Coordinates of C-alpha atoms in Angstrom, one line a residue:
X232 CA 53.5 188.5 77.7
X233 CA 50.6 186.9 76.6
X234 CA 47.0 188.5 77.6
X235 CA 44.6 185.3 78.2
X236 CA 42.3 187.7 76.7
X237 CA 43.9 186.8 73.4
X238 CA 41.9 184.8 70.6
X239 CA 43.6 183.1 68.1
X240 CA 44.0 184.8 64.6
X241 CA 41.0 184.2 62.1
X242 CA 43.4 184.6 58.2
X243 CA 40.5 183.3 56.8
X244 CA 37.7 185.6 58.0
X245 CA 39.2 188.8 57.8
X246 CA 38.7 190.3 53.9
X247 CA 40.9 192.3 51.6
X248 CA 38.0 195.3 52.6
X249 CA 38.3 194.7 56.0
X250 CA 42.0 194.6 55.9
X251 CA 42.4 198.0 53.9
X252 CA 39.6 199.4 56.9
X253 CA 41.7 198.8 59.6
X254 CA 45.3 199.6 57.8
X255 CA 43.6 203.0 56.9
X256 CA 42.7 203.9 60.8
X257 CA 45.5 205.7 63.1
X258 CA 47.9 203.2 64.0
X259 CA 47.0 202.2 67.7
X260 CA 49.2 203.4 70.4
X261 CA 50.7 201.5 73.3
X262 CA 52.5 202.6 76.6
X263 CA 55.8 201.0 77.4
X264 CA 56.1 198.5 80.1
X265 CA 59.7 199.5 80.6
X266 CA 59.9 203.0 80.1
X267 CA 56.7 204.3 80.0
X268 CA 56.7 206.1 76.8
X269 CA 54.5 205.7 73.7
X270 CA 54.7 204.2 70.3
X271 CA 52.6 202.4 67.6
X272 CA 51.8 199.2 67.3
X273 CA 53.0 197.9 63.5
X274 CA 51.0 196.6 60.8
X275 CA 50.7 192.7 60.2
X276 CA 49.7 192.3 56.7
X277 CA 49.3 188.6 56.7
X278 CA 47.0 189.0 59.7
X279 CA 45.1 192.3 59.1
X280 CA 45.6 193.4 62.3
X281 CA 48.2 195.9 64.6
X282 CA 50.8 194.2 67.2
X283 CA 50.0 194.4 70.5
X284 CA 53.6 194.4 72.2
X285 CA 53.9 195.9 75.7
X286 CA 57.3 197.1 75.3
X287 CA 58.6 199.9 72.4
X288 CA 61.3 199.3 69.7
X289 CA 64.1 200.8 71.6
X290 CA 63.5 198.6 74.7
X291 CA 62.7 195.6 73.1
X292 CA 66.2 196.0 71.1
X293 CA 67.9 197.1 74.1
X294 CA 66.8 194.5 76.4
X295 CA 68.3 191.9 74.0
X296 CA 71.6 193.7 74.0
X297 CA 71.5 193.4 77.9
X298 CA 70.8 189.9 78.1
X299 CA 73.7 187.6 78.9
X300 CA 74.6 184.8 76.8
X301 CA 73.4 181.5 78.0
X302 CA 73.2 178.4 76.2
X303 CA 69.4 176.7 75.2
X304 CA 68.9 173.0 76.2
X305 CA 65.6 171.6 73.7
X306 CA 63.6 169.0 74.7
X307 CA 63.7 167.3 71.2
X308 CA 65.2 163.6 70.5
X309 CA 64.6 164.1 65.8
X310 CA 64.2 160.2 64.7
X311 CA 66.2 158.8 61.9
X312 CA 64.1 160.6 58.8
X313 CA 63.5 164.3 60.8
X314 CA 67.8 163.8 61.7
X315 CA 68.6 163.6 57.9
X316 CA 66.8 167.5 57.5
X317 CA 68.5 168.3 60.2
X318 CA 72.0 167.1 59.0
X319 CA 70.9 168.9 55.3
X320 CA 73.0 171.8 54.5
X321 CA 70.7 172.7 51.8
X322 CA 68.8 176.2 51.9
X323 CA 65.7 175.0 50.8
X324 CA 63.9 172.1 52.3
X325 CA 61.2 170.2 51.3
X326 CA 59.5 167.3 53.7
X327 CA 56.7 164.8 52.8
X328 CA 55.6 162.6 55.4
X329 CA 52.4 160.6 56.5
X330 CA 50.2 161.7 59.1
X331 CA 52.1 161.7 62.4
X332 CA 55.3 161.2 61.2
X333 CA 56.3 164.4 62.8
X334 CA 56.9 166.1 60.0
X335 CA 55.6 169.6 61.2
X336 CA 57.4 169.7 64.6
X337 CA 60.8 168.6 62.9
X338 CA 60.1 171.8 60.8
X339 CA 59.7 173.7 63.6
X340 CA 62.4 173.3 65.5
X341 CA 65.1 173.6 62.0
X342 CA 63.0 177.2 62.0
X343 CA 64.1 178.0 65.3
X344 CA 67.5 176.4 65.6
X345 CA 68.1 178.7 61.6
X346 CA 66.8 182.0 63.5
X347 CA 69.0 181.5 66.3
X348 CA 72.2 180.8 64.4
X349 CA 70.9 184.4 62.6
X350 CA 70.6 186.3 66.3
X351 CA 74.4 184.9 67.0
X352 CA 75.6 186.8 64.1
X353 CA 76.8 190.3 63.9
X354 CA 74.5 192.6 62.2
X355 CA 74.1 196.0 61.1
X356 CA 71.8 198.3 63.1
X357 CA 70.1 199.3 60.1
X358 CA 68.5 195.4 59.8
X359 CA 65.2 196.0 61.2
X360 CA 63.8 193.8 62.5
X361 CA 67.2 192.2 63.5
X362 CA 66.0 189.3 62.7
X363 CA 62.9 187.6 60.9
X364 CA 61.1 184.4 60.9
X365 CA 57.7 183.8 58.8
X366 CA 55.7 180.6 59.4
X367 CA 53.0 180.1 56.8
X368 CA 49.5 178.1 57.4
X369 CA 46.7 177.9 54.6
X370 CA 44.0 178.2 57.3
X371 CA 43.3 179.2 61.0
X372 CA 43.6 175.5 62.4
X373 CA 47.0 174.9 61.6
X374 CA 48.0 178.1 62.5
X375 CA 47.2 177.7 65.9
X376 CA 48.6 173.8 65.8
X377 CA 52.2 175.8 64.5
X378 CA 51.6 178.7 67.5
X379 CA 51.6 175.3 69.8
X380 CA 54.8 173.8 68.3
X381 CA 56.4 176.7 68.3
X382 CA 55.6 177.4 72.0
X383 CA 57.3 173.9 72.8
X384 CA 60.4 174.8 71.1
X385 CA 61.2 178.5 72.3
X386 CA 61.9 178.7 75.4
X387 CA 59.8 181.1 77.9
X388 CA 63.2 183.1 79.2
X389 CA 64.0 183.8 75.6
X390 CA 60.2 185.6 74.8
X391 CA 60.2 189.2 75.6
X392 CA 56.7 190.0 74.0
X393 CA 54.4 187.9 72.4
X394 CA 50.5 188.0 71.4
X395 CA 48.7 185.1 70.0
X396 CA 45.8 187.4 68.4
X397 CA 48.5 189.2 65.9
X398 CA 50.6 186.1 65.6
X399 CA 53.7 188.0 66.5
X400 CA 56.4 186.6 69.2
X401 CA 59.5 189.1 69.9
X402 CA 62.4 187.2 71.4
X403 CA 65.7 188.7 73.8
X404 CA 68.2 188.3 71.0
X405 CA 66.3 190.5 68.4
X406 CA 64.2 188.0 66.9
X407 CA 60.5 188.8 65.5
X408 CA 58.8 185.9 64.3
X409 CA 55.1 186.0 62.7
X410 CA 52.5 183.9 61.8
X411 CA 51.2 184.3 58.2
X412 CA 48.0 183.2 56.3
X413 CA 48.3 182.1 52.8
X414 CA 44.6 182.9 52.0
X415 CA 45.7 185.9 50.0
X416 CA 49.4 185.5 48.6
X417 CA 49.5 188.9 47.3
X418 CA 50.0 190.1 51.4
X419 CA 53.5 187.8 51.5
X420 CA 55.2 190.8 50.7
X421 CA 57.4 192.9 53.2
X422 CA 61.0 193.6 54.5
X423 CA 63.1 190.6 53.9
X424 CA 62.7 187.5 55.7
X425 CA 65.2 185.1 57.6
X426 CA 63.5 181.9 57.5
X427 CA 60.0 181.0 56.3
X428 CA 58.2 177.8 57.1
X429 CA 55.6 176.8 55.3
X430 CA 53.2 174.1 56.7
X431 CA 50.6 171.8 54.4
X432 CA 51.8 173.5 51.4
X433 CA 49.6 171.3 49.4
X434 CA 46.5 172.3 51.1
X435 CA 47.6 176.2 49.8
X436 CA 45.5 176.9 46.9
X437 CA 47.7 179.4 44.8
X438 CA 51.0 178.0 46.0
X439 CA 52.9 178.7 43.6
X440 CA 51.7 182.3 43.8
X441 CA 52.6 182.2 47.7
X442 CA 56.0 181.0 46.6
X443 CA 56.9 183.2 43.9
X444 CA 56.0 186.1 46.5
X445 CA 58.1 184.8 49.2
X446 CA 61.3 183.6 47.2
X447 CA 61.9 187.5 46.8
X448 CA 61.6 188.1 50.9
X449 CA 64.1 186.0 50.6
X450 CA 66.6 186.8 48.0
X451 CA 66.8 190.4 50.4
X452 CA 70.3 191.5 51.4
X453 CA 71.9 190.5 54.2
X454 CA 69.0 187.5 55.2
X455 CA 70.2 184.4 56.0
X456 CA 72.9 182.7 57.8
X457 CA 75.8 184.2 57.2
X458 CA 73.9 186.9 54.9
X459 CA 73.7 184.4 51.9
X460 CA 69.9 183.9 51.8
X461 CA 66.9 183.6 53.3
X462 CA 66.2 179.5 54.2
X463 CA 62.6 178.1 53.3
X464 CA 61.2 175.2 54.8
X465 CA 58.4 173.6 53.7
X466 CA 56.1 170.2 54.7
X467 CA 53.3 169.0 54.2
X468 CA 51.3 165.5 53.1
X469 CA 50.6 165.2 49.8
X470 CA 47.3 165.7 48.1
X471 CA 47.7 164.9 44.3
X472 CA 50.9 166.3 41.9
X473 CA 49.8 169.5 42.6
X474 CA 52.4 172.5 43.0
X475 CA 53.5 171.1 46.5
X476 CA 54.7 168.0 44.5
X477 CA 56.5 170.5 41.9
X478 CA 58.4 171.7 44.6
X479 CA 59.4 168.7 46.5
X480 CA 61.2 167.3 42.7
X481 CA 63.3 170.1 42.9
X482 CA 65.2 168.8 45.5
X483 CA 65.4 165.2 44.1
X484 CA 68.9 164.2 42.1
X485 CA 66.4 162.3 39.8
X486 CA 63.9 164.6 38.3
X487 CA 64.8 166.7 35.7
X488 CA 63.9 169.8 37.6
X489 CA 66.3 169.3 39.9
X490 CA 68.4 172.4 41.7
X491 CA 71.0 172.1 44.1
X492 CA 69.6 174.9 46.3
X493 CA 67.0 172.6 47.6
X494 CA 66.9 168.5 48.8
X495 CA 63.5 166.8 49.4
X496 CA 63.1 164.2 52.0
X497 CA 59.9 161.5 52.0
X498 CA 58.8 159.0 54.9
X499 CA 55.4 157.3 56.0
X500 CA 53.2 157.4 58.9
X501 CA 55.0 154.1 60.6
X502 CA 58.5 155.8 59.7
X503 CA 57.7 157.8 63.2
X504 CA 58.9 155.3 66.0
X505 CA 56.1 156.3 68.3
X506 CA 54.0 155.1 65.3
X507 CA 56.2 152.0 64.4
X508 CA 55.0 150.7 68.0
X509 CA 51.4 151.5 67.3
X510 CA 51.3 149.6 64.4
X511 CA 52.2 146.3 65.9
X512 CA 49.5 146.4 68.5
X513 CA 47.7 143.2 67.7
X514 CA 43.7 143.1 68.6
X515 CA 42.9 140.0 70.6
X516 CA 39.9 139.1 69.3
X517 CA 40.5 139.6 65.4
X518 CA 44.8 139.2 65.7
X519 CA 45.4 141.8 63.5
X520 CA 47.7 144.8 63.8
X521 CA 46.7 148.4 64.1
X522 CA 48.0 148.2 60.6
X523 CA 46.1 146.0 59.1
X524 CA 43.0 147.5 60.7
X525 CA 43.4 150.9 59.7
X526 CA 44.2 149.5 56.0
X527 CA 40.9 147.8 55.8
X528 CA 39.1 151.0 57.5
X529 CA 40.5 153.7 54.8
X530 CA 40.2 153.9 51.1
X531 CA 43.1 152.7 48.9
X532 CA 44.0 156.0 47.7
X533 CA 43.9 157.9 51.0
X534 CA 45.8 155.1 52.6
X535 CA 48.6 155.5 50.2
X536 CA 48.4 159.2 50.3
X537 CA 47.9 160.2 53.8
X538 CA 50.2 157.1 55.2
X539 CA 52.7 156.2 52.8
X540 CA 53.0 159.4 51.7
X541 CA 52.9 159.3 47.7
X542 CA 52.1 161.3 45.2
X543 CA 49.4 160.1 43.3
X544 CA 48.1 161.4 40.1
X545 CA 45.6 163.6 40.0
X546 CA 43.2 161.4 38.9

């Protein structure tokens, strides 16, 4: 389980050099909680660091096997806007939304709910891992603010090993999910891959890089539900038409680029019903809204952008 000696990973501080370093040293060993024998800890590219997992391959994959089936009650209520991703039977998804429209948690829990209809398939024994989840950050911050979501949605009886420091959670039915920085696309590239979630994607400087590296994790064999694909997920707020905005008008009917392997969604800030009530809070001594405050507080253009959600030009 997790060692409160664990820091949270640092993507951004930890250099191709220093990468290649530590990937070079003898893999570090680890003693079995369950058996007592030892084995190495694996490589996490995307982190430039080794797992830490208490138990070894075989007991991690047979104590999934040995779990009974039980049924996973979540905590979650979507709104109108995150229910219509949910409902979407396309396999890639693209969300923009306004600052606390929910937009990264709805994300979230589609990652898990996908990986989970993944683990209640029949699979071959020569899938390892069984099953793979990737969730994508441009820098530390979010990473940890995904870590936090994600810890909300799994529940604690499913986690068999997980360390915060590696950004590596192992789960009873054979699932391995890791956290991933985009800071150097070139490292998005490994065994195939489930589901990825990718979080601010317009904050990611070479996106489409990150992208192009990740579509082949994956178009692997087998991934998917039902072995038809790996699903990507991807959210984030605008910032300009930059190669986040590319992606979202692939899955809109209207643009030109349009494929039918991916649907977009868009909603604002006050699209969030917990934010809908907000903004009608009325100050007594001025009697405007919350609303009309924060409109007079923030620049035009970060208004539109960071609220409404649009896609302004570059300019």
């Amino acid at each position: 389980m997790l060692d409160k000696s664990d820091k949270p990973i640092k993507p951004v501080a930890i250099t191709n050099k220093r990468k290649k370093e530590v990937k070079n040293l003898t893999p570090p060993k680890g003693i079995c909680g369950e058996c007592g024998s030892g084995f190495s800890q694996d490589w996490n590219s995307g982190t430039g660091l080794y797992s830490s997992f208490k138990l070894c391959p075989e007991c991690r994959i047979s104590t999934a096997k040995k779990e009974e089936a039980y049924k996973i009650r979540l905590d979650y209520t979507p709104h109108p806007f995150q229910r219509l991703v949910h409902e979407s039977s396309a396999r890639f998804k693209v969300v923009c939304a306004g600052a606390r429209g929910g937009k990264d948690f709805c994300l979230v829990t589609e990652f898990f709910l996908k990986l989970m209809i993944c683990a209640n398939e029949e699979r071959p024994t020569s899938m390892v891992p069984r099953v793979l989840g990737w969730i994508i950050a441009p820098t530390e911050k979010l990473a940890r603010q995904n870590w936090r979501d994600l810890k909300r949605v799994v529940p604690k009886k499913l986690i068999v090993d997980e360390s915060r420091s590696t950004g590596q959670m192992t789960l009873r039915n054979g699932v391995l999910i890791e956290l991933h920085s985009a800071y150097n696309p070139e490292d998005l590239v490994a065994v195939g891959v489930d589901v990825a979630l990718i979080t601010e994607a317009a904050r990611i400087k070479d996106m489409q890089v990150v992208w192009e590296n990740l579509e082949m994790r994956l178009n692997s064999p087998g991934r998917g539900v039902e072995g038809k694909g790996g699903i990507g997920l991807i959210n984030s707020s605008p910032l300009g038409k930059n190669y986040f905005y590319k992606m979202w008008l692939w899955g809109r009917p209207e643009s030109d680029t349009y494929d039918s392997d991916w649907e977009s969604f868009r909603w604002t800030t006050w699209d969030n019903p917990y934010m809908a009530i907000r903004a009608d809070d009325i100050c007594p001594k001025t009697g405007l809204t919350y609303k009309e405050r924060m409109k007079r507080r923030y620049s035009k253009v970060r208004y539109e952008q960071d609220i409404l959600a649009k896609f302004l030009s570059d300019e």
